[in-house]
Short mmCIF file of N, CA and C and ligand atoms in Angstrom, two decimals:
data_model
loop_
_atom_site.label_atom_id
_atom_site.label_comp_id
_atom_site.label_asym_id
_atom_site.label_seq_id
_atom_site.Cartn_x
_atom_site.Cartn_y
_atom_site.Cartn_z
N MET A 1 179.61 -10.96 275.87
CA MET A 1 179.55 -12.16 276.69
C MET A 1 178.15 -12.28 277.30
N LYS A 2 177.59 -13.45 277.21
CA LYS A 2 176.26 -13.69 277.75
C LYS A 2 176.30 -13.70 279.28
N ASN A 3 175.17 -13.33 279.86
CA ASN A 3 175.05 -13.21 281.32
C ASN A 3 174.62 -14.55 281.92
N ASN A 4 175.57 -15.49 282.02
CA ASN A 4 175.26 -16.78 282.62
C ASN A 4 175.78 -16.85 284.05
N ILE A 5 175.13 -17.66 284.86
CA ILE A 5 175.55 -17.88 286.24
C ILE A 5 175.49 -19.37 286.55
N ARG A 6 176.03 -19.75 287.68
CA ARG A 6 175.85 -21.12 288.14
C ARG A 6 174.41 -21.29 288.60
N GLY A 7 173.78 -22.39 288.20
CA GLY A 7 172.40 -22.64 288.62
C GLY A 7 172.33 -23.52 289.84
N GLY A 8 173.48 -24.06 290.25
CA GLY A 8 173.54 -24.95 291.40
C GLY A 8 174.95 -25.47 291.55
N ASP A 9 175.18 -26.22 292.61
CA ASP A 9 176.52 -26.72 292.90
C ASP A 9 176.64 -28.23 292.77
N ALA A 10 175.56 -28.88 292.31
CA ALA A 10 175.60 -30.33 292.13
C ALA A 10 174.56 -30.70 291.08
N PRO A 11 174.77 -31.82 290.38
CA PRO A 11 173.79 -32.23 289.37
C PRO A 11 172.49 -32.70 290.02
N ILE A 12 171.43 -32.74 289.23
CA ILE A 12 170.12 -33.20 289.71
C ILE A 12 169.76 -34.48 288.96
N PRO A 13 169.48 -35.57 289.69
CA PRO A 13 169.05 -36.80 289.02
C PRO A 13 167.64 -36.63 288.47
N CYS A 14 167.46 -36.96 287.20
CA CYS A 14 166.17 -36.77 286.52
C CYS A 14 165.76 -38.06 285.83
N GLN A 15 164.49 -38.40 285.94
CA GLN A 15 163.93 -39.52 285.19
C GLN A 15 163.50 -39.01 283.83
N LEU A 16 164.22 -39.40 282.79
CA LEU A 16 163.93 -38.91 281.44
C LEU A 16 163.08 -39.93 280.69
N GLU A 17 162.08 -39.44 280.00
CA GLU A 17 161.22 -40.30 279.20
C GLU A 17 161.77 -40.40 277.78
N ALA A 18 161.50 -41.51 277.14
CA ALA A 18 161.98 -41.73 275.78
C ALA A 18 161.31 -40.77 274.80
N ASP A 19 162.11 -40.26 273.88
CA ASP A 19 161.62 -39.47 272.74
C ASP A 19 160.78 -38.25 273.14
N LYS A 20 161.10 -37.67 274.28
CA LYS A 20 160.44 -36.44 274.71
C LYS A 20 161.47 -35.31 274.63
N ASN A 21 161.06 -34.15 274.14
CA ASN A 21 161.99 -33.03 274.06
C ASN A 21 162.07 -32.31 275.40
N TYR A 22 163.30 -32.14 275.87
CA TYR A 22 163.57 -31.41 277.10
C TYR A 22 164.38 -30.17 276.77
N ALA A 23 164.18 -29.13 277.56
CA ALA A 23 164.95 -27.89 277.39
C ALA A 23 165.82 -27.69 278.63
N TRP A 24 167.08 -28.04 278.50
CA TRP A 24 168.02 -27.91 279.61
C TRP A 24 168.49 -26.47 279.72
N CYS A 25 168.37 -25.88 280.90
CA CYS A 25 168.82 -24.50 281.11
C CYS A 25 170.33 -24.43 280.99
N SER A 26 170.82 -23.60 280.06
CA SER A 26 172.27 -23.42 279.89
C SER A 26 172.76 -22.15 280.56
N CYS A 27 171.83 -21.28 280.99
CA CYS A 27 172.24 -19.96 281.49
C CYS A 27 172.36 -19.91 283.01
N GLY A 28 171.72 -20.84 283.71
CA GLY A 28 171.80 -20.88 285.17
C GLY A 28 170.74 -20.07 285.89
N HIS A 29 169.96 -19.27 285.19
CA HIS A 29 169.00 -18.38 285.85
C HIS A 29 167.67 -19.04 286.17
N SER A 30 167.37 -20.16 285.57
CA SER A 30 166.06 -20.78 285.79
C SER A 30 165.88 -21.19 287.25
N ALA A 31 164.70 -20.93 287.80
CA ALA A 31 164.35 -21.39 289.14
C ALA A 31 163.82 -22.81 289.09
N ASP A 32 163.80 -23.40 287.91
CA ASP A 32 163.27 -24.74 287.69
C ASP A 32 164.39 -25.66 287.24
N GLN A 33 165.58 -25.53 287.87
CA GLN A 33 166.74 -26.34 287.48
C GLN A 33 166.43 -27.82 287.54
N PRO A 34 166.99 -28.58 286.56
CA PRO A 34 167.97 -28.17 285.54
C PRO A 34 167.32 -27.69 284.24
N PHE A 35 166.02 -27.45 284.27
CA PHE A 35 165.32 -27.13 283.02
C PHE A 35 165.07 -25.63 282.86
N CYS A 36 164.95 -25.20 281.62
CA CYS A 36 164.69 -23.80 281.27
C CYS A 36 163.28 -23.40 281.68
N ASN A 37 163.15 -22.20 282.24
CA ASN A 37 161.81 -21.65 282.49
C ASN A 37 161.62 -20.31 281.79
N GLY A 38 162.48 -20.02 280.83
CA GLY A 38 162.33 -18.81 280.02
C GLY A 38 163.07 -17.59 280.56
N THR A 39 163.65 -17.68 281.76
CA THR A 39 164.28 -16.52 282.40
C THR A 39 165.50 -16.02 281.62
N HIS A 40 166.12 -16.88 280.78
CA HIS A 40 167.31 -16.45 280.02
C HIS A 40 167.01 -15.22 279.17
N LYS A 41 165.75 -15.07 278.74
CA LYS A 41 165.42 -13.92 277.88
C LYS A 41 165.53 -12.62 278.68
N LYS A 42 165.00 -12.61 279.89
CA LYS A 42 165.03 -11.42 280.73
C LYS A 42 166.44 -11.12 281.22
N GLU A 43 167.22 -12.18 281.49
CA GLU A 43 168.54 -12.01 282.09
C GLU A 43 169.66 -11.89 281.07
N GLY A 44 169.34 -12.09 279.79
CA GLY A 44 170.38 -12.01 278.77
C GLY A 44 171.32 -13.20 278.76
N GLY A 45 170.81 -14.33 279.20
CA GLY A 45 171.62 -15.56 279.21
C GLY A 45 171.52 -16.32 277.91
N THR A 46 172.29 -17.40 277.81
CA THR A 46 172.26 -18.24 276.62
C THR A 46 170.95 -19.05 276.59
N PRO A 47 170.47 -19.38 275.40
CA PRO A 47 169.22 -20.13 275.28
C PRO A 47 169.40 -21.59 275.71
N PRO A 48 168.28 -22.29 275.96
CA PRO A 48 168.38 -23.67 276.42
C PRO A 48 168.90 -24.62 275.35
N THR A 49 169.39 -25.76 275.80
CA THR A 49 169.78 -26.85 274.92
C THR A 49 168.62 -27.84 274.86
N ILE A 50 168.07 -28.02 273.66
CA ILE A 50 166.98 -28.97 273.49
C ILE A 50 167.57 -30.36 273.27
N PHE A 51 167.08 -31.35 274.02
CA PHE A 51 167.62 -32.70 273.86
C PHE A 51 166.53 -33.72 274.14
N SER A 52 166.78 -34.94 273.71
CA SER A 52 165.89 -36.06 274.02
C SER A 52 166.73 -37.31 274.14
N VAL A 53 166.16 -38.35 274.70
CA VAL A 53 166.85 -39.64 274.80
C VAL A 53 166.00 -40.71 274.11
N HIS A 54 166.66 -41.72 273.56
CA HIS A 54 165.94 -42.75 272.82
C HIS A 54 165.29 -43.78 273.74
N GLU A 55 165.89 -43.97 274.91
CA GLU A 55 165.33 -44.91 275.88
C GLU A 55 165.19 -44.20 277.22
N ALA A 56 164.11 -44.48 277.93
CA ALA A 56 163.90 -43.88 279.25
C ALA A 56 165.08 -44.24 280.15
N LYS A 57 165.55 -43.25 280.91
CA LYS A 57 166.67 -43.51 281.81
C LYS A 57 166.75 -42.41 282.85
N GLU A 58 167.50 -42.70 283.91
CA GLU A 58 167.82 -41.67 284.88
C GLU A 58 169.16 -41.05 284.49
N ALA A 59 169.23 -39.73 284.55
CA ALA A 59 170.47 -39.05 284.21
C ALA A 59 170.72 -37.91 285.19
N TYR A 60 171.99 -37.65 285.45
CA TYR A 60 172.38 -36.53 286.31
C TYR A 60 172.63 -35.33 285.42
N LEU A 61 171.73 -34.34 285.52
CA LEU A 61 171.82 -33.17 284.65
C LEU A 61 172.54 -32.03 285.37
N CYS A 62 173.42 -31.39 284.63
CA CYS A 62 174.29 -30.32 285.16
C CYS A 62 173.49 -29.10 285.59
N THR A 63 173.84 -28.55 286.75
CA THR A 63 173.28 -27.26 287.17
C THR A 63 174.34 -26.16 287.26
N CYS A 64 175.62 -26.55 287.34
CA CYS A 64 176.67 -25.52 287.47
C CYS A 64 176.95 -24.84 286.14
N LYS A 65 176.54 -25.50 285.04
CA LYS A 65 176.67 -24.98 283.67
C LYS A 65 178.12 -24.93 283.18
N GLU A 66 179.00 -25.65 283.88
CA GLU A 66 180.41 -25.71 283.48
C GLU A 66 180.70 -27.00 282.71
N THR A 67 179.72 -27.90 282.60
CA THR A 67 179.97 -29.18 281.95
C THR A 67 180.42 -29.01 280.50
N LYS A 68 181.30 -29.90 280.08
CA LYS A 68 181.73 -29.94 278.67
C LYS A 68 180.87 -30.91 277.88
N ASN A 69 179.92 -31.55 278.56
CA ASN A 69 179.06 -32.54 277.92
C ASN A 69 177.59 -32.27 278.25
N PRO A 70 177.10 -31.05 277.91
CA PRO A 70 175.72 -30.71 278.27
C PRO A 70 174.71 -31.62 277.58
N PRO A 71 173.61 -31.96 278.25
CA PRO A 71 173.15 -31.45 279.54
C PRO A 71 173.66 -32.25 280.73
N TYR A 72 174.58 -33.18 280.48
CA TYR A 72 174.96 -34.13 281.52
C TYR A 72 176.11 -33.60 282.38
N CYS A 73 176.05 -33.97 283.65
CA CYS A 73 177.15 -33.65 284.56
C CYS A 73 178.41 -34.37 284.12
N ASP A 74 179.54 -33.66 284.10
CA ASP A 74 180.82 -34.31 283.83
C ASP A 74 181.79 -34.12 285.00
N GLY A 75 181.24 -33.69 286.14
CA GLY A 75 182.08 -33.52 287.34
C GLY A 75 182.70 -32.14 287.45
N SER A 76 182.43 -31.25 286.49
CA SER A 76 183.07 -29.93 286.49
C SER A 76 182.68 -29.07 287.69
N HIS A 77 181.52 -29.36 288.33
CA HIS A 77 181.10 -28.55 289.49
C HIS A 77 182.08 -28.66 290.65
N LYS A 78 182.93 -29.69 290.63
CA LYS A 78 183.90 -29.87 291.72
C LYS A 78 185.14 -29.03 291.51
N ASN A 79 185.29 -28.45 290.32
CA ASN A 79 186.52 -27.69 290.02
C ASN A 79 186.55 -26.35 290.75
S1 FES B 1 166.27 -20.02 281.83
FE1 FES B 1 168.32 -20.72 281.52
S2 FES B 1 168.30 -21.36 279.43
FE2 FES B 1 166.29 -20.63 279.75
#
């Protein structure tokens, strides 16, 4: 089992640019939530999810890492 933790207790609103690759932290260890800062390698966590959007938009990105729709918040932090 990978060493993942909660990275926060609420999603973070992010302004996403079109066609730019983002690395969403899936392990919870990054100090740069909601994005990966490479700490998963040292902590034995899961690697980041690389994603992009076709049109610039604001999105609420998950920090609790319980979402079923990564990288987006699906309300699972309230469970
Ligand atoms: S630091 Fe969490 S996925 Fe890289």
